[in-house]
XYZ file of C-alpha atoms in Angstrom:
629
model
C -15.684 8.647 -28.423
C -14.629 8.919 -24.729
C -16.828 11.377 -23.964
C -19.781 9.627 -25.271
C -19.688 7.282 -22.245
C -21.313 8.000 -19.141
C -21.494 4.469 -18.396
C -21.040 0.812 -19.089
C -24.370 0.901 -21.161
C -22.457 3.381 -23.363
C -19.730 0.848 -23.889
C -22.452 -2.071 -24.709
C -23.466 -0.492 -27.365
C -20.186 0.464 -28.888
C -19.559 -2.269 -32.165
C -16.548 -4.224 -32.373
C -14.896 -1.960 -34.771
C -15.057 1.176 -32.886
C -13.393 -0.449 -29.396
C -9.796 -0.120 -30.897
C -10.665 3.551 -30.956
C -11.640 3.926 -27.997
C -8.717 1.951 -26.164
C -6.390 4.006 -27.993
C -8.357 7.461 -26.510
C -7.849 5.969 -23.185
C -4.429 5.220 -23.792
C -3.538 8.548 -24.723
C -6.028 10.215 -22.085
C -3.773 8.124 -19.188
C -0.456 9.439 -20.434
C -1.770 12.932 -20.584
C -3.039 12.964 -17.154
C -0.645 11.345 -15.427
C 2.371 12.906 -17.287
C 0.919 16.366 -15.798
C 0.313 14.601 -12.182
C 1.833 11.342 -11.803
C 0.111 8.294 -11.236
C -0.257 4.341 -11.701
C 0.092 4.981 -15.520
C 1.881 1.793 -16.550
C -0.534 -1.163 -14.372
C -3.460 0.888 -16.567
C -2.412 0.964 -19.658
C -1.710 -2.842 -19.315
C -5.789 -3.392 -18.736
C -7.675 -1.246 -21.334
C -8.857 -3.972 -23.572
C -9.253 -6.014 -20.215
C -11.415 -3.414 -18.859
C -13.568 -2.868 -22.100
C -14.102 -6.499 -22.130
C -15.027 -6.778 -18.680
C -17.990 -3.707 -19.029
C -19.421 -5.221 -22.223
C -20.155 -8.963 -20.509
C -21.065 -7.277 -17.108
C -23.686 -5.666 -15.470
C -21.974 -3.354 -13.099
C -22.512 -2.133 -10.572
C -25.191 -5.607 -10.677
C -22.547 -7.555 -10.754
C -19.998 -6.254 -8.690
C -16.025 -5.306 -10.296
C -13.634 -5.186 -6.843
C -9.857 -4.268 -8.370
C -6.738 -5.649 -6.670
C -4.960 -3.916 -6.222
C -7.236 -0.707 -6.844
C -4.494 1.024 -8.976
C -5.278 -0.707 -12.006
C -8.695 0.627 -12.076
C -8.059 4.203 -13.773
C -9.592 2.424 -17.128
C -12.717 1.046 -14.850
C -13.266 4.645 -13.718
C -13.146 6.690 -17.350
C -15.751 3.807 -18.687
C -18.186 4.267 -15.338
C -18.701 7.829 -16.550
C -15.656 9.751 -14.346
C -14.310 11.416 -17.422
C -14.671 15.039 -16.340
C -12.979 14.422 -12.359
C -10.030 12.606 -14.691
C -7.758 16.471 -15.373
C -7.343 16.271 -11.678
C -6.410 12.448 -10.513
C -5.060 12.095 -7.091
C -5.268 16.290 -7.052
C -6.973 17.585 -4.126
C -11.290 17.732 -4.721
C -10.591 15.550 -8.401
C -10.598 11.929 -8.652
C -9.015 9.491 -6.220
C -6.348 7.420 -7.633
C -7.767 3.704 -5.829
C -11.818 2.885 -6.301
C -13.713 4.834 -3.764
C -17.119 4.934 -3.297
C -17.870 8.129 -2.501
C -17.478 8.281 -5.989
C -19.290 5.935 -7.656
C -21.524 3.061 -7.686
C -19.565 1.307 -9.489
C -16.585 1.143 -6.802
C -17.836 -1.562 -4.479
C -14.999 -1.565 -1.701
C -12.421 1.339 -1.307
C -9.311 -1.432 -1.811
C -6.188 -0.158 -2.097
C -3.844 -2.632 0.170
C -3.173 -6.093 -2.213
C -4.284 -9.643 -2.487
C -7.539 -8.466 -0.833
C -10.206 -8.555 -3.728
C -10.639 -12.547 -3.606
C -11.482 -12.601 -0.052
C -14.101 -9.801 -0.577
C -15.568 -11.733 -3.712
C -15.582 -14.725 -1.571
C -17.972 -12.880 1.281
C -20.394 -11.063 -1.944
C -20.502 -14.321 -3.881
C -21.898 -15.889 -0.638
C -24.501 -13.318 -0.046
C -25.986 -13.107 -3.339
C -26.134 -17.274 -2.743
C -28.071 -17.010 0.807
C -30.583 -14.185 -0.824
C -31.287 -15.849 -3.865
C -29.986 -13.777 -6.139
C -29.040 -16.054 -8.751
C -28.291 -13.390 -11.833
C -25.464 -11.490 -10.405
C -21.575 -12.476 -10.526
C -18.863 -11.000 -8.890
C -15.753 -10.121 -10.556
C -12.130 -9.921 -8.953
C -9.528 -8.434 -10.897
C -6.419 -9.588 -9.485
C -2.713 -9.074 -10.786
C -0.090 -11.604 -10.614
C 1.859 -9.903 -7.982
C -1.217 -9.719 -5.932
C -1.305 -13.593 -5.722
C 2.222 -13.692 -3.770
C 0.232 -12.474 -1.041
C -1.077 -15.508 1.134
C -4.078 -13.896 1.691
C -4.712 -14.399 -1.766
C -4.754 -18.215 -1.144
C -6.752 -18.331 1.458
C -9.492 -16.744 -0.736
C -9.232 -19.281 -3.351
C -9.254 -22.567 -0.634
C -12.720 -20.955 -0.074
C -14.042 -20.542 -3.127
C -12.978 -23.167 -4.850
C -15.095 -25.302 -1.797
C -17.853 -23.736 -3.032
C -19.016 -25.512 -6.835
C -21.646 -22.789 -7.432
C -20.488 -19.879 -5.853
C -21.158 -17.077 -8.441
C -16.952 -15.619 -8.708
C -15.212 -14.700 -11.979
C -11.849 -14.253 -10.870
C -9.712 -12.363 -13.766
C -5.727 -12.832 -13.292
C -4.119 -9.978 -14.951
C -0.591 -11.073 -15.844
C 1.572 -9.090 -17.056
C 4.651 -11.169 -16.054
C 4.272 -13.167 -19.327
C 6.162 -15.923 -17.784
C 5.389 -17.784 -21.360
C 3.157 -17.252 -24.094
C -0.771 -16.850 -24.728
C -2.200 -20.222 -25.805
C -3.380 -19.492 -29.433
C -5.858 -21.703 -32.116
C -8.636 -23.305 -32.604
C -8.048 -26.736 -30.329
C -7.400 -24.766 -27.150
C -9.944 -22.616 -27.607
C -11.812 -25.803 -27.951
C -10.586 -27.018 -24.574
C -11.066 -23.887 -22.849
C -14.952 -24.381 -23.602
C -15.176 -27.668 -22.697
C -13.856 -26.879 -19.191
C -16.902 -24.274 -18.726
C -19.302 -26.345 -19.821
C -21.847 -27.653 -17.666
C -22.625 -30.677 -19.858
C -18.556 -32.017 -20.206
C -18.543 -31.345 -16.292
C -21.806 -33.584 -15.692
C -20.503 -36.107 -18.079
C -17.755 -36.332 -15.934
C -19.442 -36.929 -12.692
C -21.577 -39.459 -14.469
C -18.770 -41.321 -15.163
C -16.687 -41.089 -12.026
C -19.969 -42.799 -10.382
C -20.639 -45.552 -12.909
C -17.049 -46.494 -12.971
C -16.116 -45.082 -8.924
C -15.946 -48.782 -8.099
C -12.723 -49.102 -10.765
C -10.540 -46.571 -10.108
C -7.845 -46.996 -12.321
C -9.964 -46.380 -15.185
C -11.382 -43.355 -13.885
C -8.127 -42.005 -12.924
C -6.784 -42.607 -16.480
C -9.569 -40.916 -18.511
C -8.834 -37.924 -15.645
C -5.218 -37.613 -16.307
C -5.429 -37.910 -20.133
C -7.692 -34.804 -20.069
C -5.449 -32.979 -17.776
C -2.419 -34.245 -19.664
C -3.605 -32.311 -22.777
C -4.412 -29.401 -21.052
C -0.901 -28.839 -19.142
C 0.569 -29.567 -22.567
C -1.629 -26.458 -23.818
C -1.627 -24.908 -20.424
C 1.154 -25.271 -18.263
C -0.882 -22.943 -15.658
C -3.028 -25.631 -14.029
C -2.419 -25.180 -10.306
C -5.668 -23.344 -10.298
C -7.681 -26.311 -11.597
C -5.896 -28.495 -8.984
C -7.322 -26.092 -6.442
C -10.811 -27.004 -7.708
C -11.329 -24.198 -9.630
C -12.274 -23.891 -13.572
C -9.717 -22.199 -15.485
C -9.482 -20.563 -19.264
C -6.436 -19.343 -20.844
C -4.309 -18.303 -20.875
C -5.903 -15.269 -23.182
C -4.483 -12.585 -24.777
C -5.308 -9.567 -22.625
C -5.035 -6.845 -25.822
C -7.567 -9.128 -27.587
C -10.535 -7.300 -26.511
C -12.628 -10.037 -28.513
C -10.779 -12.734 -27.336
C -11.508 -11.676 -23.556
C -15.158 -10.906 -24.107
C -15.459 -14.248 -25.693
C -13.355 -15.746 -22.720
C -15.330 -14.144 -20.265
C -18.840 -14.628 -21.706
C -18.261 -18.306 -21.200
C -17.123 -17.588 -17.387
C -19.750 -15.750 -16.225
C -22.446 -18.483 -17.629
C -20.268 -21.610 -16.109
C -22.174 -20.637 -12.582
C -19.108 -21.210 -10.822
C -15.963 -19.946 -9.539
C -13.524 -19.521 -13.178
C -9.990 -18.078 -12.923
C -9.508 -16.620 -16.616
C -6.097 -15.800 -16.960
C -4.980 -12.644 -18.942
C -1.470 -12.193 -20.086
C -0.875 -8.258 -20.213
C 1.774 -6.139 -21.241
C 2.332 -3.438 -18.504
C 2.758 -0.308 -20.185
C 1.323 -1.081 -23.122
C 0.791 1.501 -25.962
C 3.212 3.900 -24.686
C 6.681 3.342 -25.818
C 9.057 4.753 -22.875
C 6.529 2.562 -20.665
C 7.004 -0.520 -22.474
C 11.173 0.024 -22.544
C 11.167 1.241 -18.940
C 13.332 -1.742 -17.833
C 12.572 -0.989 -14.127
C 9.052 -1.324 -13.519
C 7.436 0.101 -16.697
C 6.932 3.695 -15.063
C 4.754 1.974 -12.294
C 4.014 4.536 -10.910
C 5.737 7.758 -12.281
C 5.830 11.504 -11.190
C 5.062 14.011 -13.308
C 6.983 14.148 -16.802
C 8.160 15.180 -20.357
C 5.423 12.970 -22.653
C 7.257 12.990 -25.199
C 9.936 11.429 -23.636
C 8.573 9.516 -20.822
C 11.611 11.178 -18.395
C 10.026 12.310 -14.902
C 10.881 15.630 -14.056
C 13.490 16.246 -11.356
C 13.114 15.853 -8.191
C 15.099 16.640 -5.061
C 16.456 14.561 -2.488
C 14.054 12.252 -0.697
C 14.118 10.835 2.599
C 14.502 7.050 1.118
C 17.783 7.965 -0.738
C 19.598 8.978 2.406
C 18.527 5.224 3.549
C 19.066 3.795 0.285
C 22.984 5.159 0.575
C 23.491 4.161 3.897
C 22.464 0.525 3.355
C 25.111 0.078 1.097
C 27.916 1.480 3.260
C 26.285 -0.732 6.354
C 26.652 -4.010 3.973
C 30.039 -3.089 2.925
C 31.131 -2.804 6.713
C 29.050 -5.897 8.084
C 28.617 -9.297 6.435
C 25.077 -10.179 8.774
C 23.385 -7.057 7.632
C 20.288 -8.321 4.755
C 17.449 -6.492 2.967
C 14.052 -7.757 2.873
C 11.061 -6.197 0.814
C 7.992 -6.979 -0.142
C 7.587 -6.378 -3.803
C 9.057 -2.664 -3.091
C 12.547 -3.220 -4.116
C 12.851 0.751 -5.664
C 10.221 2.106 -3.848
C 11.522 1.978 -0.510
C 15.290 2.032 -1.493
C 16.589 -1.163 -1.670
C 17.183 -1.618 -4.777
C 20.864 -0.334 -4.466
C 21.501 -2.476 -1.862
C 20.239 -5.661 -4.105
C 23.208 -4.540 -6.430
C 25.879 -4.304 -4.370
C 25.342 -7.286 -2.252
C 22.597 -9.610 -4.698
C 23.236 -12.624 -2.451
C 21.909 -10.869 0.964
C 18.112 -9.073 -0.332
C 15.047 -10.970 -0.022
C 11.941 -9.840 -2.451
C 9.843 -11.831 -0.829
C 6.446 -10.284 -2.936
C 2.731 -9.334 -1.117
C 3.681 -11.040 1.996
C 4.699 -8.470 5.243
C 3.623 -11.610 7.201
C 5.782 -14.066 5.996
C 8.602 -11.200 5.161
C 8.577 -10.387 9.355
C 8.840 -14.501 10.300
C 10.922 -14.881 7.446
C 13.410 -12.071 8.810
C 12.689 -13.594 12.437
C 14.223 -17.155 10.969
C 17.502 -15.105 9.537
C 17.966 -13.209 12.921
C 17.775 -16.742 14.606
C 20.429 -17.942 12.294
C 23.224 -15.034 13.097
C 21.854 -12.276 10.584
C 20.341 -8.435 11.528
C 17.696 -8.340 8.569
C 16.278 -5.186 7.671
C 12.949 -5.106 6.351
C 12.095 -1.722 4.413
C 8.532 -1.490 3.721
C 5.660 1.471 3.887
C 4.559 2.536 7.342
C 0.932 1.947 6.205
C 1.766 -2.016 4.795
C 3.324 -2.803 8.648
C -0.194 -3.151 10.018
C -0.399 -6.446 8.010
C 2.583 -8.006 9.855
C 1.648 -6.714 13.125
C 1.877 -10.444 14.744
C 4.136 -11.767 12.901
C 6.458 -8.598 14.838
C 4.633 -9.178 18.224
C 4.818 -13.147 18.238
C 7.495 -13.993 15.901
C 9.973 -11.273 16.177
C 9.726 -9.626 19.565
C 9.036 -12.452 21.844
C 12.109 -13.468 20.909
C 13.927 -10.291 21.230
C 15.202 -10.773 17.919
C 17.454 -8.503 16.037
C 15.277 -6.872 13.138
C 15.266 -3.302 11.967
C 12.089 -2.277 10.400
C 12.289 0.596 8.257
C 9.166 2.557 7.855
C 8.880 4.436 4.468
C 5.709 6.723 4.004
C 5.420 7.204 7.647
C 2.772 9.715 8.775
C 0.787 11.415 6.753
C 1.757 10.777 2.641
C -1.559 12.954 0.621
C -1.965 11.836 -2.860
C -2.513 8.210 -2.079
C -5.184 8.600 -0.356
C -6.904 7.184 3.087
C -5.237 3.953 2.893
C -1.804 4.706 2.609
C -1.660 7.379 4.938
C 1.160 6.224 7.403
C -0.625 6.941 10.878
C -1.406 3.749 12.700
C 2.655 2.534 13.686
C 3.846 4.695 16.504
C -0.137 3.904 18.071
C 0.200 0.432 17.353
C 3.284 -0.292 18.113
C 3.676 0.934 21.371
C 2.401 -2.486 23.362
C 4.988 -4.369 21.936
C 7.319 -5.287 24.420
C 10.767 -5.016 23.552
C 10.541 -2.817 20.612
C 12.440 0.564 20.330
C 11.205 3.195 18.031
C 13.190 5.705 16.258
C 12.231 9.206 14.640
C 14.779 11.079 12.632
C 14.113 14.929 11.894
C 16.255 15.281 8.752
C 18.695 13.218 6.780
C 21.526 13.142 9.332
C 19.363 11.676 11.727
C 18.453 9.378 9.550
C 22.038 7.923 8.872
C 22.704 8.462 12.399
C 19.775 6.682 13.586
C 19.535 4.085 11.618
C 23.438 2.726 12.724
C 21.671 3.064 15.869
C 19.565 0.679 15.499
C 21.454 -2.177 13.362
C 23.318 -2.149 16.532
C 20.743 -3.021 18.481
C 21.453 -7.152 19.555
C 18.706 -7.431 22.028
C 15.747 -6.662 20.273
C 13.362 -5.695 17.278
C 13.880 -1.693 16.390
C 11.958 -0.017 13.795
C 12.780 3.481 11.777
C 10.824 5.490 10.663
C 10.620 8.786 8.565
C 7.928 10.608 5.481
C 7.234 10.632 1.749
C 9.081 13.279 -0.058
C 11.639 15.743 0.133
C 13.887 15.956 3.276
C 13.858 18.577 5.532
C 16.371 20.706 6.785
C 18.952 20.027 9.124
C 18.435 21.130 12.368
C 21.617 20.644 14.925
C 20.954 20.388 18.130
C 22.252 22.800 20.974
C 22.549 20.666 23.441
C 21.741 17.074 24.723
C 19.400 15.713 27.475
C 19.973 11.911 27.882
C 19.522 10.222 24.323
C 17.231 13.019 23.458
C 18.334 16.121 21.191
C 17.639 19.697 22.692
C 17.244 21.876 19.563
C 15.935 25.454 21.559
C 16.350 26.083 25.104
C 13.800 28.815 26.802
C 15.916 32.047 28.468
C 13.288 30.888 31.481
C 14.519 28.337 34.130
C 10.803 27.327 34.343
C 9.637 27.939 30.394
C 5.969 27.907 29.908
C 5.616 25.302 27.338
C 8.045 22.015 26.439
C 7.644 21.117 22.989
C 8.045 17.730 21.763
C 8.975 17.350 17.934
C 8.477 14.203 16.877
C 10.903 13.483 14.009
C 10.055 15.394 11.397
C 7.394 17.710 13.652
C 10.437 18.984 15.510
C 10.260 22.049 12.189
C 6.602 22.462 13.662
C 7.720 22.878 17.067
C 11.036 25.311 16.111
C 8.578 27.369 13.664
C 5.782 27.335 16.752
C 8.423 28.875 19.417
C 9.708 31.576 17.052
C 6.029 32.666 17.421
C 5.565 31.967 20.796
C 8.034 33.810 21.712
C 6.885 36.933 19.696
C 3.847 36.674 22.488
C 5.890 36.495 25.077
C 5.361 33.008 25.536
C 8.985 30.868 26.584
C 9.490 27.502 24.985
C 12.068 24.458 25.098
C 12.032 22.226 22.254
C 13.219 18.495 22.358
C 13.230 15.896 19.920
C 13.200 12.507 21.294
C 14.897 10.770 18.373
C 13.716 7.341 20.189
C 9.981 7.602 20.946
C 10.235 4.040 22.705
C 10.940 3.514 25.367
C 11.029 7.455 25.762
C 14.370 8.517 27.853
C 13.661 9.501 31.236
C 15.520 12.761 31.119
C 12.292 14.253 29.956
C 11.124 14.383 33.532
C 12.772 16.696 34.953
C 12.665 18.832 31.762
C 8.836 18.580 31.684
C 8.389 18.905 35.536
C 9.929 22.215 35.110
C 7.567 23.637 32.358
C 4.271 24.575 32.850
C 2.859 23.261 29.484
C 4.138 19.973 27.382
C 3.152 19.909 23.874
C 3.792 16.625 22.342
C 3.357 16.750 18.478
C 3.798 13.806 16.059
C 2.641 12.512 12.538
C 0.309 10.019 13.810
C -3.073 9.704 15.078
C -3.517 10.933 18.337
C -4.799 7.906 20.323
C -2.013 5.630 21.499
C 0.670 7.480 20.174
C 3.496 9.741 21.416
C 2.004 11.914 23.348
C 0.307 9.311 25.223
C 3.193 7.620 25.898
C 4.231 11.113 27.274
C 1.889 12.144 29.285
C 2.223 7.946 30.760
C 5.626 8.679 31.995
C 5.013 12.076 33.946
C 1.782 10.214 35.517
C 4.061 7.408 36.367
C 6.761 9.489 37.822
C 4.204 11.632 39.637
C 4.655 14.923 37.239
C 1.166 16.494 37.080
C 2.217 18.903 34.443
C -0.637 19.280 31.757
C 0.115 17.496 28.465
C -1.207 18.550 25.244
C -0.637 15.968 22.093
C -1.049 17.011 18.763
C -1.442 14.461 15.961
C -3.660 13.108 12.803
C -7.388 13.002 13.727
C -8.338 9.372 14.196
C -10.400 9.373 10.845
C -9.516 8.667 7.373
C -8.377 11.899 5.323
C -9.199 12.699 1.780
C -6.268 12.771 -0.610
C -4.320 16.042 -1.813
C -0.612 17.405 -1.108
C 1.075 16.266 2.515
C 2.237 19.956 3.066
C -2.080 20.807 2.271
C -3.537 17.463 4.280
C -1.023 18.832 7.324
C -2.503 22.176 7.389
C -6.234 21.448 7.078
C -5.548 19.360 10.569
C -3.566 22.209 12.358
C 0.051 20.616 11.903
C 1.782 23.957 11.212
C 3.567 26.058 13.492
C 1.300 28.870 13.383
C -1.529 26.572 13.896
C 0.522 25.262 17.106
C 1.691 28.692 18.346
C -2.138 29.989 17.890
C -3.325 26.339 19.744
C -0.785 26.476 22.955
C -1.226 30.558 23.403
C -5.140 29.771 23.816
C -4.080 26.645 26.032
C -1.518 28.547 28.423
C -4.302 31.642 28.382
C -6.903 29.250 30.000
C -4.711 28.502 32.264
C -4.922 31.767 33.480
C -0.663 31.615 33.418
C 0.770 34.812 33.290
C 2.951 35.754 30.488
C 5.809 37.757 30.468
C 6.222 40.477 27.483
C 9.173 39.876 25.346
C 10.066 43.998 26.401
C 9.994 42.997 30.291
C 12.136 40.409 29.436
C 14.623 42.154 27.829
């Protein structure tokens, strides 16, 4: 049946009877694909019948469908005719695993970073007002943990100001904090609450009987008496906003029905969905952690992800818990990541010192500012890509106060098979105007341990970690040391032609590069900073000396590294050409890191081939590895 629909027309016409069918098809069509891949498998199989519903009582792309966040919207994608880009989700040239419009119509905004959808709706709700076009709705899909995030809030204070405004906001909760409201009376009530007529009445009566206050205020609270009775959920309604449910989100019926009477209220209505994450698949539904989430690849019939090796956020996660058994002030803060970013250990071991604090970097950065004011050095773990949504909160809150906070940067640089969005490359640019702030970049697990002490010992200001999704790389040791920095290869030249830079992790690059450099007769030093700010100024002399610097990071180019480079040898008078190498300052397509790093010349060869044309145009003369022998 799922390959009968090319569209939500398709699924219109489907009966009643046959939409069972065709959940369970989907069902089994996510496990397959994202057992093979890995994926947001256990958010999507939590909103089939929700996503059914919501294509059989709208007219997209008419009426507009924005997902928050975009992870739950594999479903929306297989019934807006994306079945045959589905065998390669998140794969390099198949399907992207958030709503993108390059793909479809149907994928309004490209959102992929939470509690955004509402604000969005808010801004498309208000231009179909202002150009009159009265027929179309918006619809925000939002999950609870979405609505932790202020943003969120700030949204709904808008749109609940406005009585008309043309929003159907869908909750999808699949925290089940209590049960669905079943039977005929509150299905009764739910109507009345979206009807036009039972709102009028009551307008009618608050200004015949406005002059007697009491009375009005009585009839009121016996009405919303009932409801929290039948409804305990009613903060919504207290916003200003209509509410209905809450519904049973595996009722496909039930939500049609619920929804049907949302979209003709002409109004903002939250209808609230209780979901079951993971639903249909049983080691999703008994996954006691986050109902496989967001699993790897793995064994269907078992649900057990295949094995992976040692990643860059278990050497953090295991050093955590040895720097809270030796200090008391040392706290975790997250924001909804508890597992992802490593944590989650730590919350074991020491339950009274982490902080979930949910969607809310903001808060989680002011919040960690507060606990650094009151004696503690909090350490907020959280993806490089999430810290741009905090970035004041650091600046104002944190740093003018040259407060003690270690931000740990998971994801940093570039990450692949997210996508555009969660690409990591914005921190090192971003962060370099705040005052204050010191920046470390391990190049392998020992820095990381090593670097991270580093900076819990920090008193007098805000430091920040940060290292990349996936597998660690190999220890390098160093062969010598130049101020804080670690030499890893020096050039048998006194004046080498080129100084390369490593960058955490890019130091590999910059070893592989000189290995081929060298083969060209080309000499090269390699450093690795390990802190990137403020950069040590033994790279001076060390530069002044070489006739080329090549500073190479994973981050975009403008603002980052090697512009903080090629600052310091203009400051100290060093006119030494400096060449940085980086992410383009444009928003790459998804496929592997190790791919997404070679299609933008982050390789060694790609390096090696890059400085040998630089130093040639420079007309330097290079010395053949025989001569030098």
């Amino acid at each position: 049946m799922l390959s009968s629909i090319k569209g939500p027309d398709d699924v219109k016409r489907l009966g009643a009877a046959q939409l069972p069918a065709l959940a369970g098809e989907i069902r089994d069509l996510l496990v397959d694909s994202c057992a093979r891949f890995g994926g947001h498998l256990g958010p999507n199989l939590g909103v089939v019948e929700l996503t059914i519903a919501i294509h059989r009582v709208f007219d997209s792309p008419s009426d507009p469908v924005i997902w928050d966040t975009g992870h739950q919207a594999y479903v929306h994608k297989l019934l807006t005719g994306r079945l045959a880009g589905f065998d390669a989700l998140k794969q390099e040239g198949g399907l992207s695993g958030y709503p993108s419009q390059a793909e479809s119509e149907h994928d309004f905004v490209e959102n992929s970073h939470a509690s955004t959808a509402l604000s969005y709706a808010d801004g498309l709700g208000k231009a179909f007002k202002l150009k009159g076009e009265r027929e179309r709705r918006v619809v925000a899909v939002i999950g609870d943990g979405a609505l932790t995030g202020g943003m969120a809030w700030e949204a709904l204070n808008n749109i609940a100001a406005i009585k008309d405004l043309p929003v159907v906001i869908v909750v999808n909760d699949n925290g089940r904090s209590y049960s669905p409201t079943i039977g005929g009376l509150a299905s009764h009530l739910s109507s009345l609450r979206v009807n036009r007529r039972y709102e009028d009445m009551l307008e009618f009566v608050k200004d015949k009987i406005g002059n007697v206050p009491v009375l009005y205020d009585a009839l009121h609270g016996i009405k919303k008496g009932v409801k929290d009775v039948l409804a305990p959920q009613v903060m919504f309604e207290d916003l200003g906003l209509k509410y209905v449910g809450p519904i049973d989100g595996h009722d496909e019926q039930a939500m049609e029905a619920a929804l049907c009477k949302a979209r003709d209220f002409g109004g903002p209505v939250i209808v609230h969905a209780l979901t079951q994450k993971g639903r249909g698949y049983s080691p999703a539904e008994n996954h006691d952690e986050d109902q496989m989430h967001g699993p790897g690849a793995f064994d269907k019939s078992t649900g057990l992800e295949k094995p992976k090796p040692r990643i860059w956020t278990d050497v953090f996660s295991d050093e955590m818990v040895k720097l809270g058994r030796e200090r008391a002030d040392v706290v975790g803060i997250t924001a909804a990541m508890l597992h992802p970013v490593g944590l989650a250990a730590f919350a074991e071991a020491f339950p009274e010192r982490i902080y979930d604090v949910g969607i809310a970097e903001q808060h989680a950065l002011t919040s960690a500012a507060g606990l650094a004011l009151g004696g503690m050095h909090p350490v907020f773990a959280v993806y490089a890509t999430f810290l741009n949504r905090g970035f004041d909160q650091l600046l104002m809150d944190v740093a003018l106060h040259n407060l003690p906070v270690t931000v740990v940067l998971d994801r940093a640089g570039v990450t692949g098979d997210d996508g555009a969005s969660h690409n990591g490359m914005w921190d090192l640019s971003i962060l370099q105007i705040v005052p204050g702030l010191r920046i470390a970049v391990p190049r392998d697990g020992e820095r990381v341990v090593e670097l991270l002490r580093e900076a819990v010992a920090v008193t007098d200001g805000p430091t920040v970690l940060r290292y990349p999704k996936g597998a660690l790389a190999e220890t390098i040791e160093p062969v010598g040391r130049l101020g804080e920095m670690d030499l890893l290869r020096v050039a048998e030249s006194d004046e080498p032609d080129v100084l390369l830079v490593g960058v955490g992790p890019m130091a590999h690059v910059c070893m592989d590069a000189a290995k081929l450099l060298d083969a060209q007769g080309i000499t090269a030093t390699v450093v690795d900073p390990r802190w990137v700010k403020p950069l040590d100024p033994a790279l001076v002399p060390v530069a002044a000396a070489s006739k080329l610097v090549a500073v190479v990071e994973d981050n975009g180019k403008v603002g980052g590294v090697g512009d903080a480079v090629s600052r310091l040898l203009r400051e100290a008078d060093v006119d030494v050409p400096v060449r940085g190498y980086g992410i383009p300052q444009r928003f790459l397509d998804h496929a592997k890191r190790a791919k997404i790093l070679g299609q933008i010349g982050l390789t060694g060869q790609d390096l090696a081939r890059e400085i040998t044309e630089a130093v040639a145009k420079r007309g330097t003369p290079i010395e053949s590895p025989t001569a030098r022998n």
